[in-house]
Tab-separated table of C-alpha atoms in Angstrom:
chain	number	residue	atom	x	y	z
J	1	UNK	CA	0.000	0.000	0.000
J	2	UNK	CA	1.108	3.590	-0.622
J	3	UNK	CA	1.188	5.473	2.703
J	4	UNK	CA	1.561	9.253	2.938
J	5	UNK	CA	2.735	11.310	5.934
J	6	UNK	CA	2.120	15.044	5.333
J	7	UNK	CA	3.728	17.853	7.288
J	8	UNK	CA	1.345	19.259	9.883
J	9	UNK	CA	-0.067	22.711	9.138
J	10	UNK	CA	-2.449	23.301	12.040
J	11	UNK	CA	-1.280	26.241	14.207
J	12	UNK	CA	1.294	25.109	16.773
J	13	UNK	CA	1.183	21.450	15.726
J	14	UNK	CA	4.735	20.111	15.974
J	15	UNK	CA	4.146	16.355	16.056
J	16	UNK	CA	4.338	13.955	13.125
J	17	UNK	CA	2.105	10.904	12.866
J	18	UNK	CA	4.743	8.265	12.074
J	19	UNK	CA	8.313	8.269	13.360
J	20	UNK	CA	11.152	6.670	11.359
J	21	UNK	CA	10.947	3.369	13.260
J	22	UNK	CA	7.321	3.001	12.113
J	23	UNK	CA	8.237	3.942	8.538
J	24	UNK	CA	10.957	1.282	8.629
J	25	UNK	CA	8.524	-1.427	9.745
J	26	UNK	CA	6.092	-0.512	6.980
J	27	UNK	CA	8.770	-0.280	4.278
J	28	UNK	CA	10.210	-3.606	5.372
J	29	UNK	CA	6.754	-5.149	4.921
J	30	UNK	CA	6.756	-3.989	1.308
J	31	UNK	CA	4.710	-0.809	1.612
J	32	UNK	CA	5.718	2.512	0.090
J	33	UNK	CA	5.995	5.360	2.606
J	34	UNK	CA	6.062	8.915	1.266
J	35	UNK	CA	6.901	11.646	3.807
J	36	UNK	CA	6.606	15.359	3.143
J	37	UNK	CA	9.912	17.190	3.576
J	38	UNK	CA	10.288	18.731	7.027
J	39	UNK	CA	7.453	16.710	8.553
J	40	UNK	CA	9.582	15.584	11.490
J	41	UNK	CA	11.671	18.709	11.937
J	42	UNK	CA	9.911	19.989	15.075
J	43	UNK	CA	10.219	16.510	16.601
J	44	UNK	CA	13.998	16.569	16.010
J	45	UNK	CA	13.678	14.090	13.142
J	46	UNK	CA	15.549	15.184	9.987
J	47	UNK	CA	14.446	13.965	6.568
J	48	UNK	CA	17.570	11.804	6.376
J	49	UNK	CA	16.288	9.626	9.208
J	50	UNK	CA	13.195	8.782	7.176
J	51	UNK	CA	15.260	8.042	4.097
J	52	UNK	CA	17.504	5.732	6.111
J	53	UNK	CA	14.333	3.963	7.311
J	54	UNK	CA	13.258	3.297	3.731
J	55	UNK	CA	10.786	6.147	3.211
J	56	UNK	CA	10.790	8.590	0.311
J	57	UNK	CA	10.768	12.365	0.761
J	58	UNK	CA	8.696	14.822	-1.275
J	59	UNK	CA	8.585	18.628	-1.175
J	60	UNK	CA	5.092	18.617	-2.693
J	61	UNK	CA	2.119	18.083	-0.342
J	62	UNK	CA	-0.170	17.509	-3.335
J	63	UNK	CA	2.009	14.569	-4.336
J	64	UNK	CA	1.948	13.120	-0.809
J	65	UNK	CA	-1.856	13.144	-0.877
J	66	UNK	CA	-2.256	12.286	-4.536
J	67	UNK	CA	0.001	9.239	-4.560
J	68	UNK	CA	-1.175	7.784	-1.239
J	69	UNK	CA	-3.945	5.294	-0.600
J	70	UNK	CA	-3.612	5.823	3.151
J	71	UNK	CA	-2.789	9.276	4.568
J	72	UNK	CA	-1.664	9.358	8.209
J	73	UNK	CA	-1.505	12.687	10.034
J	74	UNK	CA	-1.998	14.173	13.491
J	75	UNK	CA	-4.529	16.997	13.088
J	76	UNK	CA	-7.362	17.053	10.579
J	77	UNK	CA	-6.560	18.706	7.229
J	78	UNK	CA	-6.612	22.503	7.351
J	79	UNK	CA	-8.258	24.563	4.602
J	80	UNK	CA	-5.301	24.502	2.223
J	81	UNK	CA	-4.997	20.702	2.449
J	82	UNK	CA	-8.629	19.815	1.891
J	83	UNK	CA	-8.413	20.264	-1.869
J	84	UNK	CA	-6.027	17.289	-1.935
J	85	UNK	CA	-8.565	14.864	-0.430
J	86	UNK	CA	-10.058	12.473	-2.961
J	87	UNK	CA	-12.503	9.613	-3.244
J	88	UNK	CA	-11.305	6.317	-1.839
J	89	UNK	CA	-8.362	7.696	0.138
J	90	UNK	CA	-8.259	6.478	3.745
J	91	UNK	CA	-7.404	9.291	6.179
J	92	UNK	CA	-6.140	8.582	9.701
J	93	UNK	CA	-6.218	11.702	11.910
J	94	UNK	CA	-7.535	13.315	15.088
J	95	UNK	CA	-10.644	15.023	13.723
J	96	UNK	CA	-13.006	16.354	16.456
J	97	UNK	CA	-15.770	16.691	13.861
J	98	UNK	CA	-18.534	17.341	16.381
J	99	UNK	CA	-17.114	20.866	16.819
J	100	UNK	CA	-15.728	21.360	13.299
J	101	UNK	CA	-18.582	21.150	10.817
J	102	UNK	CA	-16.524	22.782	8.035
J	103	UNK	CA	-14.019	19.921	8.147
J	104	UNK	CA	-16.822	17.365	8.302
J	105	UNK	CA	-18.444	18.825	5.188
J	106	UNK	CA	-15.085	18.875	3.384
J	107	UNK	CA	-14.586	15.183	4.178
J	108	UNK	CA	-18.102	14.397	2.971
J	109	UNK	CA	-17.566	16.287	-0.284
J	110	UNK	CA	-14.248	14.543	-0.946
J	111	UNK	CA	-15.846	11.078	-0.520
J	112	UNK	CA	-12.727	9.907	1.306
J	113	UNK	CA	-12.850	7.456	4.211
J	114	UNK	CA	-12.028	9.339	7.411
J	115	UNK	CA	-10.909	7.459	10.520
J	116	UNK	CA	-10.958	9.555	13.712
J	117	UNK	CA	-8.063	8.363	15.846
J	118	UNK	CA	-9.798	9.589	19.008
J	119	UNK	CA	-12.684	7.112	18.615
J	120	UNK	CA	-10.816	3.897	17.761
J	121	UNK	CA	-11.515	1.332	20.488
J	122	UNK	CA	-9.562	-1.654	21.728
J	123	UNK	CA	-11.103	-4.958	22.820
J	124	UNK	CA	-11.616	-3.678	26.364
J	125	UNK	CA	-13.377	-0.531	25.193
J	126	UNK	CA	-10.366	1.712	25.751
J	127	UNK	CA	-9.059	4.381	23.396
J	128	UNK	CA	-5.641	3.006	22.385
J	129	UNK	CA	-4.497	5.862	20.122
J	130	UNK	CA	-5.878	8.713	22.214
J	131	UNK	CA	-4.633	7.281	25.525
J	132	UNK	CA	-0.903	8.067	25.185
J	133	UNK	CA	-1.737	11.629	24.162
J	134	UNK	CA	-4.087	11.917	27.149
J	135	UNK	CA	-1.379	10.605	29.484
J	136	UNK	CA	1.077	13.204	28.221
J	137	UNK	CA	-1.488	16.010	28.445
J	138	UNK	CA	-2.389	14.955	31.974
J	139	UNK	CA	1.230	14.933	33.107
J	140	UNK	CA	1.844	18.352	31.562
J	141	UNK	CA	-1.161	20.215	32.974
J	142	UNK	CA	0.040	20.588	36.600
J	143	UNK	CA	3.387	21.872	35.300
J	144	UNK	CA	1.587	24.336	33.052
J	145	UNK	CA	-0.691	25.473	35.863
J	146	UNK	CA	2.242	25.858	38.263
J	147	UNK	CA	3.991	28.097	35.737
J	148	UNK	CA	1.033	30.412	35.211
J	149	UNK	CA	0.352	30.657	38.937
J	150	UNK	CA	3.694	32.454	39.299
J	151	UNK	CA	3.434	36.220	39.757
J	152	UNK	CA	5.579	37.067	36.727
J	153	UNK	CA	3.258	34.928	34.577
J	154	UNK	CA	0.221	36.896	35.739
J	155	UNK	CA	-0.890	34.444	38.403
J	156	UNK	CA	-1.635	34.737	42.116
J	157	UNK	CA	1.953	33.993	43.122
J	158	UNK	CA	1.170	30.517	44.454
J	159	UNK	CA	3.669	27.659	44.837
J	160	UNK	CA	1.665	24.468	44.468
J	161	UNK	CA	3.867	22.623	46.958
J	162	UNK	CA	3.632	25.371	49.583
J	163	UNK	CA	6.390	25.717	52.163
J	164	UNK	CA	7.023	24.889	55.810
J	165	UNK	CA	4.219	26.569	57.728
J	166	UNK	CA	2.440	27.629	54.512
J	167	UNK	CA	-0.408	25.635	53.027
J	168	UNK	CA	0.105	24.125	49.553
J	169	UNK	CA	-1.892	25.231	46.543
J	170	UNK	CA	-5.300	23.752	45.875
J	171	UNK	CA	-5.823	21.857	42.634
J	172	UNK	CA	-9.273	20.733	41.479
J	173	UNK	CA	-9.418	18.180	38.651
J	174	UNK	CA	-12.720	17.564	36.867
J	175	UNK	CA	-12.642	14.051	35.420
J	176	UNK	CA	-10.862	10.938	36.654
J	177	UNK	CA	-10.033	9.325	33.320
J	178	UNK	CA	-6.591	9.062	31.741
J	179	UNK	CA	-5.953	12.829	31.774
J	180	UNK	CA	-7.315	13.411	35.260
J	181	UNK	CA	-5.510	10.475	36.859
J	182	UNK	CA	-2.194	11.462	35.278
J	183	UNK	CA	-2.672	15.060	36.389
J	184	UNK	CA	-3.436	13.920	39.931
J	185	UNK	CA	-0.203	11.911	40.123
J	186	UNK	CA	1.939	14.838	38.992
J	187	UNK	CA	0.106	17.408	41.152
J	188	UNK	CA	0.553	15.088	44.128
J	189	UNK	CA	4.262	14.858	43.372
J	190	UNK	CA	4.464	18.656	43.373
J	191	UNK	CA	3.020	18.650	46.897
J	192	UNK	CA	-0.346	20.237	46.095
J	193	UNK	CA	-3.647	19.524	47.811
J	194	UNK	CA	-5.605	17.779	45.069
J	195	UNK	CA	-9.326	17.141	44.741
J	196	UNK	CA	-10.422	14.874	41.872
J	197	UNK	CA	-14.097	14.893	40.897
J	198	UNK	CA	-16.007	12.474	38.696
J	199	UNK	CA	-19.478	10.999	38.426
J	200	UNK	CA	-18.061	7.486	38.016
J	201	UNK	CA	-17.392	6.243	41.544
J	202	UNK	CA	-15.452	3.215	40.312
J	203	UNK	CA	-12.855	5.553	38.753
J	204	UNK	CA	-12.543	7.490	41.998
J	205	UNK	CA	-12.093	4.239	43.949
J	206	UNK	CA	-9.285	3.124	41.638
J	207	UNK	CA	-7.506	6.422	42.112
J	208	UNK	CA	-7.873	6.285	45.894
J	209	UNK	CA	-6.393	2.777	45.916
J	210	UNK	CA	-3.129	4.207	44.555
J	211	UNK	CA	-2.631	6.067	47.841
J	212	UNK	CA	-1.398	9.312	46.320
J	213	UNK	CA	-0.293	11.826	48.942
J	214	UNK	CA	-2.574	14.816	49.299
J	215	UNK	CA	-5.201	13.502	46.864
J	216	UNK	CA	-8.871	13.170	47.791
J	217	UNK	CA	-11.944	12.423	45.696
J	218	UNK	CA	-15.492	13.722	45.509
J	219	UNK	CA	-18.597	12.816	43.529
J	220	UNK	CA	-19.182	15.431	40.842
J	221	UNK	CA	-22.567	16.993	41.514
J	222	UNK	CA	-23.299	20.503	40.252
J	223	UNK	CA	-23.199	22.031	43.728
J	224	UNK	CA	-20.037	20.167	44.685
J	225	UNK	CA	-18.291	21.301	41.519
J	226	UNK	CA	-19.177	24.923	42.126
J	227	UNK	CA	-18.019	24.896	45.759
J	228	UNK	CA	-14.750	23.147	44.896
J	229	UNK	CA	-13.933	25.409	41.940
J	230	UNK	CA	-14.476	28.581	43.983
J	231	UNK	CA	-11.686	27.492	46.323
J	232	UNK	CA	-9.242	26.309	43.643
J	233	UNK	CA	-5.944	27.919	42.772
J	234	UNK	CA	-5.685	25.672	39.713
J	235	UNK	CA	-8.640	24.080	37.932
J	236	UNK	CA	-7.875	21.309	35.444
J	237	UNK	CA	-10.683	20.340	33.080
J	238	UNK	CA	-10.099	16.707	32.172
J	239	UNK	CA	-13.567	15.730	30.947
J	240	UNK	CA	-13.889	13.870	27.648
J	241	UNK	CA	-16.997	12.513	25.923
J	242	UNK	CA	-16.007	10.202	23.086
J	243	UNK	CA	-17.064	11.570	19.709
J	244	UNK	CA	-19.246	14.340	21.125
J	245	UNK	CA	-19.045	17.875	22.487
J	246	UNK	CA	-17.845	18.218	26.076
J	247	UNK	CA	-20.583	19.539	28.415
J	248	UNK	CA	-19.996	22.784	30.307
J	249	UNK	CA	-19.687	21.780	33.958
J	250	UNK	CA	-18.377	25.144	35.167
J	251	UNK	CA	-20.448	28.187	34.237
J	252	UNK	CA	-19.307	31.777	33.828
J	253	UNK	CA	-20.751	32.817	37.193
J	254	UNK	CA	-18.544	30.264	38.947
J	255	UNK	CA	-15.462	31.484	37.059
J	256	UNK	CA	-16.338	35.040	38.145
J	257	UNK	CA	-16.256	33.838	41.743
J	258	UNK	CA	-12.780	32.292	41.522
J	259	UNK	CA	-9.854	34.081	43.157
J	260	UNK	CA	-8.158	36.652	40.903
J	261	UNK	CA	-5.011	35.203	39.341
J	262	UNK	CA	-6.267	31.614	39.558
J	263	UNK	CA	-5.577	29.383	36.576
J	264	UNK	CA	-7.815	27.167	34.444
J	265	UNK	CA	-6.293	24.532	32.161
J	266	UNK	CA	-9.078	23.045	30.008
J	267	UNK	CA	-7.624	20.037	28.217
J	268	UNK	CA	-10.529	18.900	26.047
J	269	UNK	CA	-11.170	22.323	24.543
J	270	UNK	CA	-10.943	20.835	21.035
J	271	UNK	CA	-14.286	19.211	21.879
J	272	UNK	CA	-15.690	22.402	23.386
J	273	UNK	CA	-14.184	22.279	26.880
J	274	UNK	CA	-15.903	21.785	30.234
J	275	UNK	CA	-15.688	25.457	31.297
J	276	UNK	CA	-18.104	27.962	29.776
J	277	UNK	CA	-15.423	30.648	29.425
J	278	UNK	CA	-12.988	28.354	27.578
J	279	UNK	CA	-12.114	28.949	23.936
J	280	UNK	CA	-9.340	27.298	21.908
J	281	UNK	CA	-5.851	28.807	21.977
J	282	UNK	CA	-2.540	27.836	20.404
J	283	UNK	CA	0.929	27.149	21.757
J	284	UNK	CA	2.076	30.435	20.187
J	285	UNK	CA	-0.567	32.343	22.194
J	286	UNK	CA	-1.640	29.863	24.871
J	287	UNK	CA	-3.460	32.000	27.438
J	288	UNK	CA	-5.991	34.771	27.899
J	289	UNK	CA	-7.564	36.338	30.965
J	290	UNK	CA	-11.287	36.341	31.509
J	291	UNK	CA	-13.154	37.270	34.704
J	292	UNK	CA	-9.729	37.795	36.327
J	293	UNK	CA	-8.744	34.148	35.755
J	294	UNK	CA	-5.949	32.949	33.476
J	295	UNK	CA	-7.216	30.423	30.919
J	296	UNK	CA	-4.840	27.983	29.204
J	297	UNK	CA	-6.904	26.280	26.501
J	298	UNK	CA	-4.444	24.876	23.973
J	299	UNK	CA	-6.125	22.318	21.698
J	300	UNK	CA	-3.018	20.171	21.281
J	301	UNK	CA	-1.216	20.203	24.623
J	302	UNK	CA	1.038	17.191	23.777
J	303	UNK	CA	2.528	19.207	20.882
J	304	UNK	CA	4.436	21.160	23.533
J	305	UNK	CA	6.692	18.104	23.890
J	306	UNK	CA	6.828	16.777	20.309
J	307	UNK	CA	9.890	14.565	20.745
J	308	UNK	CA	8.037	12.520	23.353
J	309	UNK	CA	4.572	12.819	21.809
J	310	UNK	CA	5.573	11.824	18.278
J	311	UNK	CA	7.154	8.614	19.459
J	312	UNK	CA	4.252	7.764	21.761
J	313	UNK	CA	1.697	8.453	19.029
J	314	UNK	CA	3.666	6.507	16.442
J	315	UNK	CA	3.868	3.486	18.757
J	316	UNK	CA	0.087	3.540	19.212
J	317	UNK	CA	-0.690	4.098	15.535
J	318	UNK	CA	1.660	1.577	13.950
J	319	UNK	CA	-0.408	-1.580	14.644
J	320	UNK	CA	-3.481	-0.038	12.978
J	321	UNK	CA	-1.580	1.348	9.996
J	322	UNK	CA	0.118	-2.018	9.543
J	323	UNK	CA	-3.213	-3.868	9.617
J	324	UNK	CA	-4.926	-1.543	7.142
J	325	UNK	CA	-1.910	-1.548	4.846
J	326	UNK	CA	-1.619	-5.320	4.953
J	327	UNK	CA	-5.288	-6.318	4.767
J	328	UNK	CA	-7.132	-3.328	3.335
J	329	UNK	CA	-9.560	-1.318	5.460
J	330	UNK	CA	-12.583	-3.625	5.132
J	331	UNK	CA	-10.696	-6.768	6.132
J	332	UNK	CA	-8.906	-4.919	8.927
J	333	UNK	CA	-12.284	-3.830	10.341
J	334	UNK	CA	-13.621	-7.372	10.008
J	335	UNK	CA	-10.692	-8.524	12.133
J	336	UNK	CA	-11.005	-5.651	14.628
J	337	UNK	CA	-14.427	-4.088	15.193
J	338	UNK	CA	-12.833	-1.417	17.406
J	339	UNK	CA	-11.083	-0.008	14.360
J	340	UNK	CA	-14.457	0.256	12.643
J	341	UNK	CA	-15.679	2.503	15.452
J	342	UNK	CA	-13.075	5.004	14.319
J	343	UNK	CA	-14.607	5.386	10.849
J	344	UNK	CA	-16.726	8.543	11.003
J	345	UNK	CA	-17.227	9.587	7.362
J	346	UNK	CA	-17.070	7.323	4.306
J	347	UNK	CA	-18.015	7.763	0.656
J	348	UNK	CA	-19.779	11.053	1.322
J	349	UNK	CA	-21.837	9.814	4.267
J	350	UNK	CA	-21.675	10.062	8.064
J	351	UNK	CA	-21.327	6.529	9.407
J	352	UNK	CA	-20.702	7.232	13.098
J	353	UNK	CA	-23.990	7.343	15.062
J	354	UNK	CA	-22.605	9.596	17.814
J	355	UNK	CA	-21.321	12.130	15.297
J	356	UNK	CA	-24.596	12.021	13.360
J	357	UNK	CA	-26.577	12.699	16.531
J	358	UNK	CA	-24.213	15.474	17.675
J	359	UNK	CA	-24.369	17.303	14.332
J	360	UNK	CA	-27.935	16.521	13.303
J	361	UNK	CA	-26.722	14.593	10.261
J	362	UNK	CA	-28.239	11.545	8.640
J	363	UNK	CA	-26.650	8.348	9.903
J	364	UNK	CA	-25.674	5.584	7.508
J	365	UNK	CA	-24.525	2.146	8.592
J	366	UNK	CA	-20.856	1.535	7.901
J	367	UNK	CA	-21.766	-1.829	6.395
J	368	UNK	CA	-23.842	0.000	3.782
J	369	UNK	CA	-20.716	1.805	2.593
J	370	UNK	CA	-17.911	-0.722	3.019
J	371	UNK	CA	-18.097	-4.461	2.162
J	372	UNK	CA	-17.495	-5.634	5.726
J	373	UNK	CA	-18.541	-9.242	5.367
J	374	UNK	CA	-17.415	-11.926	3.001
J	375	UNK	CA	-20.894	-12.447	1.579
J	376	UNK	CA	-20.956	-8.739	0.606
J	377	UNK	CA	-17.766	-8.965	-1.438
């Protein structure tokens, strides 16, 4: 199969979807890997590393798209790339279509087959491609919050770990999934007082069983969220709803009541965010102040550490790329139904029921678009 890896063009996106070790595995299996020149530069991967791995380099993005049966990238195609999409091409990418109708319509018009990496499931119902990015984002958020709480960064002048005779900073984390749990571990290590809130009590129990110092849990009711947020120095929004817009759990009135110079880090802002005052920012301009509170709402937090993130993402992606390249998409889905849950748009139709419901689109069964069973072929 011909596999293309374009250079990322979304603002602040520094990752690349496939690292040289993944390109080597695919080339060794007989596939042709075409990488756009400079794709790995921000991840400290020169073009020569890809060539040594058996990939080819092209300066022309149109060629990377045009000659590839499978295009693998991090962020969904930006405006200038969408003209390169064509019927039958399989696109692997983080898409967030429930909050980006323009991209969804472009994918529909192109009649390509779009696989949203954030909705691929494993056999246990987990999110195998999204998880490593969530882990990295979760580990980064307390560091980010600690930085912006410093006085010279516009914050209250709080040290999360406190000092002898001085109470530590208060961190509230909404969501006890991959992001929230990772954030709790790092915030605990910094010495903060951490409160993790979730509606799923089983998640809270699992976190408590780890025995993290300074970490407590609380069921996430509306009143409890409001009371906890009002006392927070750092609020971390770690709520994620697979394939759909994130609900606003913290309203503007609550943000108004937070202490001046407090910090909000809303991780899932690419799906709308869980704080009403959140709006997407970029790594070039990561923060803004609203209601006296610093908001850090970068859509692609892991891109801040692209050397780590690229390798983690590539490790997670390689098994799926290898299966699709070796079997074809239909046979790969037959062998792994979780991969099929990642297909959101195909042949001009919305085939993901959650996306269809979230956007008010007509839903079409994936089996009506792709020949997923032997008797249909």
